[in-house]
GROMACS .gro file of C-alpha atoms in nm:
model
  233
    1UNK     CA    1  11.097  11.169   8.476
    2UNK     CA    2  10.875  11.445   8.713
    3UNK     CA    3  10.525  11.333   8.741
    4UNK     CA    4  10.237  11.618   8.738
    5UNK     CA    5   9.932  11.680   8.654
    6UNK     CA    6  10.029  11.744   8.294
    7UNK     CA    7  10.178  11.450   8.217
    8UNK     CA    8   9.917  11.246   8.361
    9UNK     CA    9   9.619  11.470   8.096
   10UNK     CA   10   9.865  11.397   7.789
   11UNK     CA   11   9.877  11.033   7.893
   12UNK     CA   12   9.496  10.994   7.945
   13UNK     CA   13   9.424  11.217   7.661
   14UNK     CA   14   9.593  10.949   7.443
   15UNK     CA   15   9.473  10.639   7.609
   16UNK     CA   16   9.171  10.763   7.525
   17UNK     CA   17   9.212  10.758   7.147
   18UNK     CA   18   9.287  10.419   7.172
   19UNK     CA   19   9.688  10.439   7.241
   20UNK     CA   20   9.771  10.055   7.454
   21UNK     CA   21  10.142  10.213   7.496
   22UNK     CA   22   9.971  10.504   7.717
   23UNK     CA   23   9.663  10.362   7.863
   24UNK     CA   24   9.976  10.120   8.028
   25UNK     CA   25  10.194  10.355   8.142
   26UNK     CA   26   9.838  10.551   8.281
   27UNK     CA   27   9.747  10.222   8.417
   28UNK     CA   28  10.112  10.195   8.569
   29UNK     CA   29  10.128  10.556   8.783
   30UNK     CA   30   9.786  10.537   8.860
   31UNK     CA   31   9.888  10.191   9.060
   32UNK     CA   32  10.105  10.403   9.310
   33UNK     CA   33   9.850  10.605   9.415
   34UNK     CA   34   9.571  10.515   9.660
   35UNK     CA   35   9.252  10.647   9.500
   36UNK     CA   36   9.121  10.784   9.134
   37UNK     CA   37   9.022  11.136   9.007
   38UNK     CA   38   8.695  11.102   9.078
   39UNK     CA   39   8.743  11.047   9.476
   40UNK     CA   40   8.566  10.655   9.519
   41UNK     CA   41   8.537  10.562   9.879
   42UNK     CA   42   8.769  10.271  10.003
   43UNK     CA   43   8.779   9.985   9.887
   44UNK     CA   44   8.749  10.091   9.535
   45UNK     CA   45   8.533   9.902   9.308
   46UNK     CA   46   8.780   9.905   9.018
   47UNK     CA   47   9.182  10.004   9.124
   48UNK     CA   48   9.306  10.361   9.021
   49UNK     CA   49   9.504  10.189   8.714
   50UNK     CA   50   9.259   9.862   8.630
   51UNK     CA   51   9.097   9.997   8.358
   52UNK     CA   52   9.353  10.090   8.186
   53UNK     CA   53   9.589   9.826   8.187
   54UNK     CA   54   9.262   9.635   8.107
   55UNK     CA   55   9.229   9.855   7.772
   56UNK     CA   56   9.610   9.805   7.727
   57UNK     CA   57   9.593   9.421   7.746
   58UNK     CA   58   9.238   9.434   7.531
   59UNK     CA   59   9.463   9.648   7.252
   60UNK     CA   60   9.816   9.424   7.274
   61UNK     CA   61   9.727   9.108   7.480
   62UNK     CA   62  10.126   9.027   7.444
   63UNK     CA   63  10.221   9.321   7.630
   64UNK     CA   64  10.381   9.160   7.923
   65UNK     CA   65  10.364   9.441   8.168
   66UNK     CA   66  10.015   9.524   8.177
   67UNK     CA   67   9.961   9.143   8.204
   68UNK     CA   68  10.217   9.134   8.513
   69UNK     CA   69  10.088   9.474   8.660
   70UNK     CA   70   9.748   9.380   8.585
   71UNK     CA   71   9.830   9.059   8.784
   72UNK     CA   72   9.941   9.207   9.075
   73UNK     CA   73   9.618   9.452   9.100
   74UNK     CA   74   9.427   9.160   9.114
   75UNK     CA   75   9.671   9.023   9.380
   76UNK     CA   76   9.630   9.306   9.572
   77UNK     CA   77   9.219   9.290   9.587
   78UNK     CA   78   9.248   8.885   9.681
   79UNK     CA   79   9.457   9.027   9.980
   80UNK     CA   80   9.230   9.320  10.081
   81UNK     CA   81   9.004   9.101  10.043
   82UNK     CA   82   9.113   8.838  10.279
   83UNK     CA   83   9.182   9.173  10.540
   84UNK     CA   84   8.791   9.270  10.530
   85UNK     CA   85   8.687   8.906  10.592
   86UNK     CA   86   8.504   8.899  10.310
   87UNK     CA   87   8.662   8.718  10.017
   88UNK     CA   88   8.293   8.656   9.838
   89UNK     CA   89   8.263   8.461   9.538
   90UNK     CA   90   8.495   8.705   9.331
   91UNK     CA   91   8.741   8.578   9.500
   92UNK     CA   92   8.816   8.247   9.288
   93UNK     CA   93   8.747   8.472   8.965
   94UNK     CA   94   9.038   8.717   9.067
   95UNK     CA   95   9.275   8.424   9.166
   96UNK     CA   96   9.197   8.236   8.854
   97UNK     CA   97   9.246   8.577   8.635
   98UNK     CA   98   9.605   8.622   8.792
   99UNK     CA   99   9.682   8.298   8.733
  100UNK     CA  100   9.641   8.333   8.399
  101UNK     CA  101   9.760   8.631   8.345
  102UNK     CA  102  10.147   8.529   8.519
  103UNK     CA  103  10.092   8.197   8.317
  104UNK     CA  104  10.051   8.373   7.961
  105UNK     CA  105  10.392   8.571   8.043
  106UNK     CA  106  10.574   8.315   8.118
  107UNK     CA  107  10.447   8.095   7.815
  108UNK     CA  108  10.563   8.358   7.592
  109UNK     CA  109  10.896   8.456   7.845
  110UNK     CA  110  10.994   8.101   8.102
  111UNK     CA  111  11.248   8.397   8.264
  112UNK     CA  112  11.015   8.686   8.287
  113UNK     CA  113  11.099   8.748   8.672
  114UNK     CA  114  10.801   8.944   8.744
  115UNK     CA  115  10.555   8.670   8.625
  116UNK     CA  116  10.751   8.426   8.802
  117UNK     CA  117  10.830   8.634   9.153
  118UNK     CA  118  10.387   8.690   9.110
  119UNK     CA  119  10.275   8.329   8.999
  120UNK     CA  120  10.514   8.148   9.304
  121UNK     CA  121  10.352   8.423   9.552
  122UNK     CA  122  10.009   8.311   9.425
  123UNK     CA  123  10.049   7.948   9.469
  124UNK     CA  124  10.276   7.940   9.735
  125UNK     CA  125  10.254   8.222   9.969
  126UNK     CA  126  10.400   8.091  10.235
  127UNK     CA  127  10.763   8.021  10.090
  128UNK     CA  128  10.742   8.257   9.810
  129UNK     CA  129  11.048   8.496   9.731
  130UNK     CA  130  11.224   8.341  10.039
  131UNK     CA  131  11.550   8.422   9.890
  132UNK     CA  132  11.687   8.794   9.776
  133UNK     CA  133  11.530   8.950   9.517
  134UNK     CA  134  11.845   9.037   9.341
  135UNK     CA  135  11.678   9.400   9.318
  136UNK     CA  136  11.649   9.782   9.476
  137UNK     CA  137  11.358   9.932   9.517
  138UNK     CA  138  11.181  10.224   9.794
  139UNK     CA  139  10.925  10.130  10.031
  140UNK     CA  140  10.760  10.417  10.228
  141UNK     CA  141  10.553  10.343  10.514
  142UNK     CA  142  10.289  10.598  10.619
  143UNK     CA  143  10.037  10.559  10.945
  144UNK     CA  144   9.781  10.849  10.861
  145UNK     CA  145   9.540  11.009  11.114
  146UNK     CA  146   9.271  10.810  11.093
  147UNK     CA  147   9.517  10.542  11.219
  148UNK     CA  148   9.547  10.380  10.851
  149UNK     CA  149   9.832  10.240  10.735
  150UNK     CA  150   9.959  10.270  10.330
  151UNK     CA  151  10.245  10.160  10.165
  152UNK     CA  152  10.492  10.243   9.849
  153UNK     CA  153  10.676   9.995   9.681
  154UNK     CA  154  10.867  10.127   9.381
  155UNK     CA  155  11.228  10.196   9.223
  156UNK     CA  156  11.169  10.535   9.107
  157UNK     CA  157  11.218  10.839   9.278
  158UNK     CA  158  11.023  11.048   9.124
  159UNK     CA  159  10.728  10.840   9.176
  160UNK     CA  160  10.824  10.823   9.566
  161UNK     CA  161  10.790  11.204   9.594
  162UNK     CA  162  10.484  11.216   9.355
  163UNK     CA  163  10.293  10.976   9.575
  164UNK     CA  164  10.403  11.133   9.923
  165UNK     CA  165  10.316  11.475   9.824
  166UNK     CA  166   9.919  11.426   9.848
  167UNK     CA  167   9.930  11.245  10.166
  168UNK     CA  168   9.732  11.420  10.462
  169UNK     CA  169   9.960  11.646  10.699
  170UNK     CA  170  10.015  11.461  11.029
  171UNK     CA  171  10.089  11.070  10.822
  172UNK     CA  172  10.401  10.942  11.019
  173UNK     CA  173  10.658  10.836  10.708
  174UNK     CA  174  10.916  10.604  10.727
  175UNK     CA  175  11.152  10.587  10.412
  176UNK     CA  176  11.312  10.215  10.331
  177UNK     CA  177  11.573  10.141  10.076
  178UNK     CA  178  11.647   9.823  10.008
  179UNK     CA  179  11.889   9.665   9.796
  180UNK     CA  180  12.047   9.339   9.694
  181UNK     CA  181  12.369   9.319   9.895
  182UNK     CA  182  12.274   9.564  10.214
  183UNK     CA  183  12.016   9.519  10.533
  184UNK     CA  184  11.723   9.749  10.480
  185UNK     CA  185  11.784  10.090  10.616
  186UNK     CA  186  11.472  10.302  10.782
  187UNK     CA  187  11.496  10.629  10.814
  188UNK     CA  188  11.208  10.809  11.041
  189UNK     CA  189  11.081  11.149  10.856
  190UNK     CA  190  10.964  11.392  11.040
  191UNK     CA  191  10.644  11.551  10.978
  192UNK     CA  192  10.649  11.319  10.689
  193UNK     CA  193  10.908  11.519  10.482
  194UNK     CA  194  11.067  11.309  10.167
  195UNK     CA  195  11.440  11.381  10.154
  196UNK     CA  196  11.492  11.583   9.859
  197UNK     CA  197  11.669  11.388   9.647
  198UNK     CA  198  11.627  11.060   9.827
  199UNK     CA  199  11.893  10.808   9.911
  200UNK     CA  200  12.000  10.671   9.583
  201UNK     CA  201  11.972  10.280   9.518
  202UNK     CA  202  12.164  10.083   9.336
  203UNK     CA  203  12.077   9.888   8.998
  204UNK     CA  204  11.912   9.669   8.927
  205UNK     CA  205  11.532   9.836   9.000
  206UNK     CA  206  11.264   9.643   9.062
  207UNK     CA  207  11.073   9.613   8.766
  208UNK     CA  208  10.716   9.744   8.784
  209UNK     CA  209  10.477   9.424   8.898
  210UNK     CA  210  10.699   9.267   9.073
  211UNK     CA  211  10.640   9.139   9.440
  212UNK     CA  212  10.889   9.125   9.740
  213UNK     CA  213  10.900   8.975  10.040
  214UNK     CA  214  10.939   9.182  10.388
  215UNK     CA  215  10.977   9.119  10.739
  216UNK     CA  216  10.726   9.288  10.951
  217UNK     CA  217  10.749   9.321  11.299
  218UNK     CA  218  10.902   8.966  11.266
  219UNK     CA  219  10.631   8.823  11.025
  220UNK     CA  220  10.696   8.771  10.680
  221UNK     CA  221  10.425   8.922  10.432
  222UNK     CA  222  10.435   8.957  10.078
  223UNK     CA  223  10.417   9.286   9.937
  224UNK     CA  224  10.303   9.425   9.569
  225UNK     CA  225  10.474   9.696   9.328
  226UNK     CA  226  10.247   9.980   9.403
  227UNK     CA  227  10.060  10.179   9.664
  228UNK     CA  228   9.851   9.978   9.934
  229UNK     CA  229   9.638  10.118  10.177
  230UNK     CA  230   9.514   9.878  10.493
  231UNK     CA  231   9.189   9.956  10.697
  232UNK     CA  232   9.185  10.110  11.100
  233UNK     CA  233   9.207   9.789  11.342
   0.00000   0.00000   0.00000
């Protein structure tokens, strides 16, 4: 489905009036992009899409995705975290919230995959999601001027193009697609043009909140559903 402008004001105007089904799916796109509408400064205080999965979970506190995607936010600002070398004493609270959040899921769903991918990558970072996935999904790399670096996981092509269009002219892109049976294959864009349509990937998709495991200039990280963007070094 093409995201725009429009579709995010109906979705907002009905979160809003108290819908949980669109103040998730608001809380959802607003986790692929870096900042919110009114323009915080990095790091943000709250994540684009935190409030409103928040208001989701606080109207259906069953509904497994927010919990999962709400999880992975949280994950997200224990890593960025870590990368300002400041974790503070927020950082137990956001650890503990995840936790219990991935927990909940699975309590309710033992299989949920996204709860389980996000709780092992919690406690056990280190050998977390060593195997394959089992899933297909984008991942756009972008080095901006500044000499920032952002990323883009998702399965959804749409939202790829969506997210790319607002970055600043001059961001180096480099387009991933990785799938379940394949090596990962980069292509380079030039002057950070999306392919129009992209590569197509094959099923299954990654579903939203789930993490993945990448290999990094020979270092394994973990890596979360969404957009991330990393500080100048």
């Amino acid at each position: 489905m093409v995201i725009d402008d429009n579709r995010l004001a109906a979705l907002h105007n009905e979160a809003v009036t108290g819908n949980p089904r669109a103040a998730r799916e608001l809380g959802r796109l607003l986790c692929l992009l870096p900042d919110g509408a009114g323009g915080e400064a990095w790091p943000l205080r709250h994540w684009p899409g935190e409030p409103w999965l928040r208001a989701a979970l606080t109207a259906r506190p069953r509904d497994a995705e927010a919990a999962v995607l709400l999880a992975g936010v949280l994950a997200q600002q224990i890593e960025w975290s870590y990368l300002l070398g400041d974790p503070g004493s927020a950082l137990a609270r956001r650890q503990g919230e995840a936790l219990h959040l991935y927990r909940g899921v699975l309590r309710a769903d033992p299989e949920h995959p996204a709860a389980r991918a996000g709780l092992d990558a919690l406690r056990r970072p280190a050998t977390a999601l060593s195997g394959d996935s089992g899933y297909s999904y984008y991942r756009l790399e972008a080095t901006l001027p500044d000499g920032s670096a952002a990323r883009l996981i998702t399965a959804d092509p749409d939202e790829l193009h969506w997210v790319a269009q607002p970055l600043p002219p001059g961001a180096d892109l480099a387009l991933t697609v990785h799938t379940p049976t394949d090596k990962p294959h980069t292509t380079v864009l030039p002057h950070g043009r999306l392919p129009h349509p992209p590569p197509a990937i094959p099923g299954p998709a990654l579903p939203p909140g789930h993490p993945v495991r990448l290999v990094l200039d020979r270092a394994e990280v973990i890596a979360y559903y969404g957009f991330s963007l990393y500080p100048v070094r």
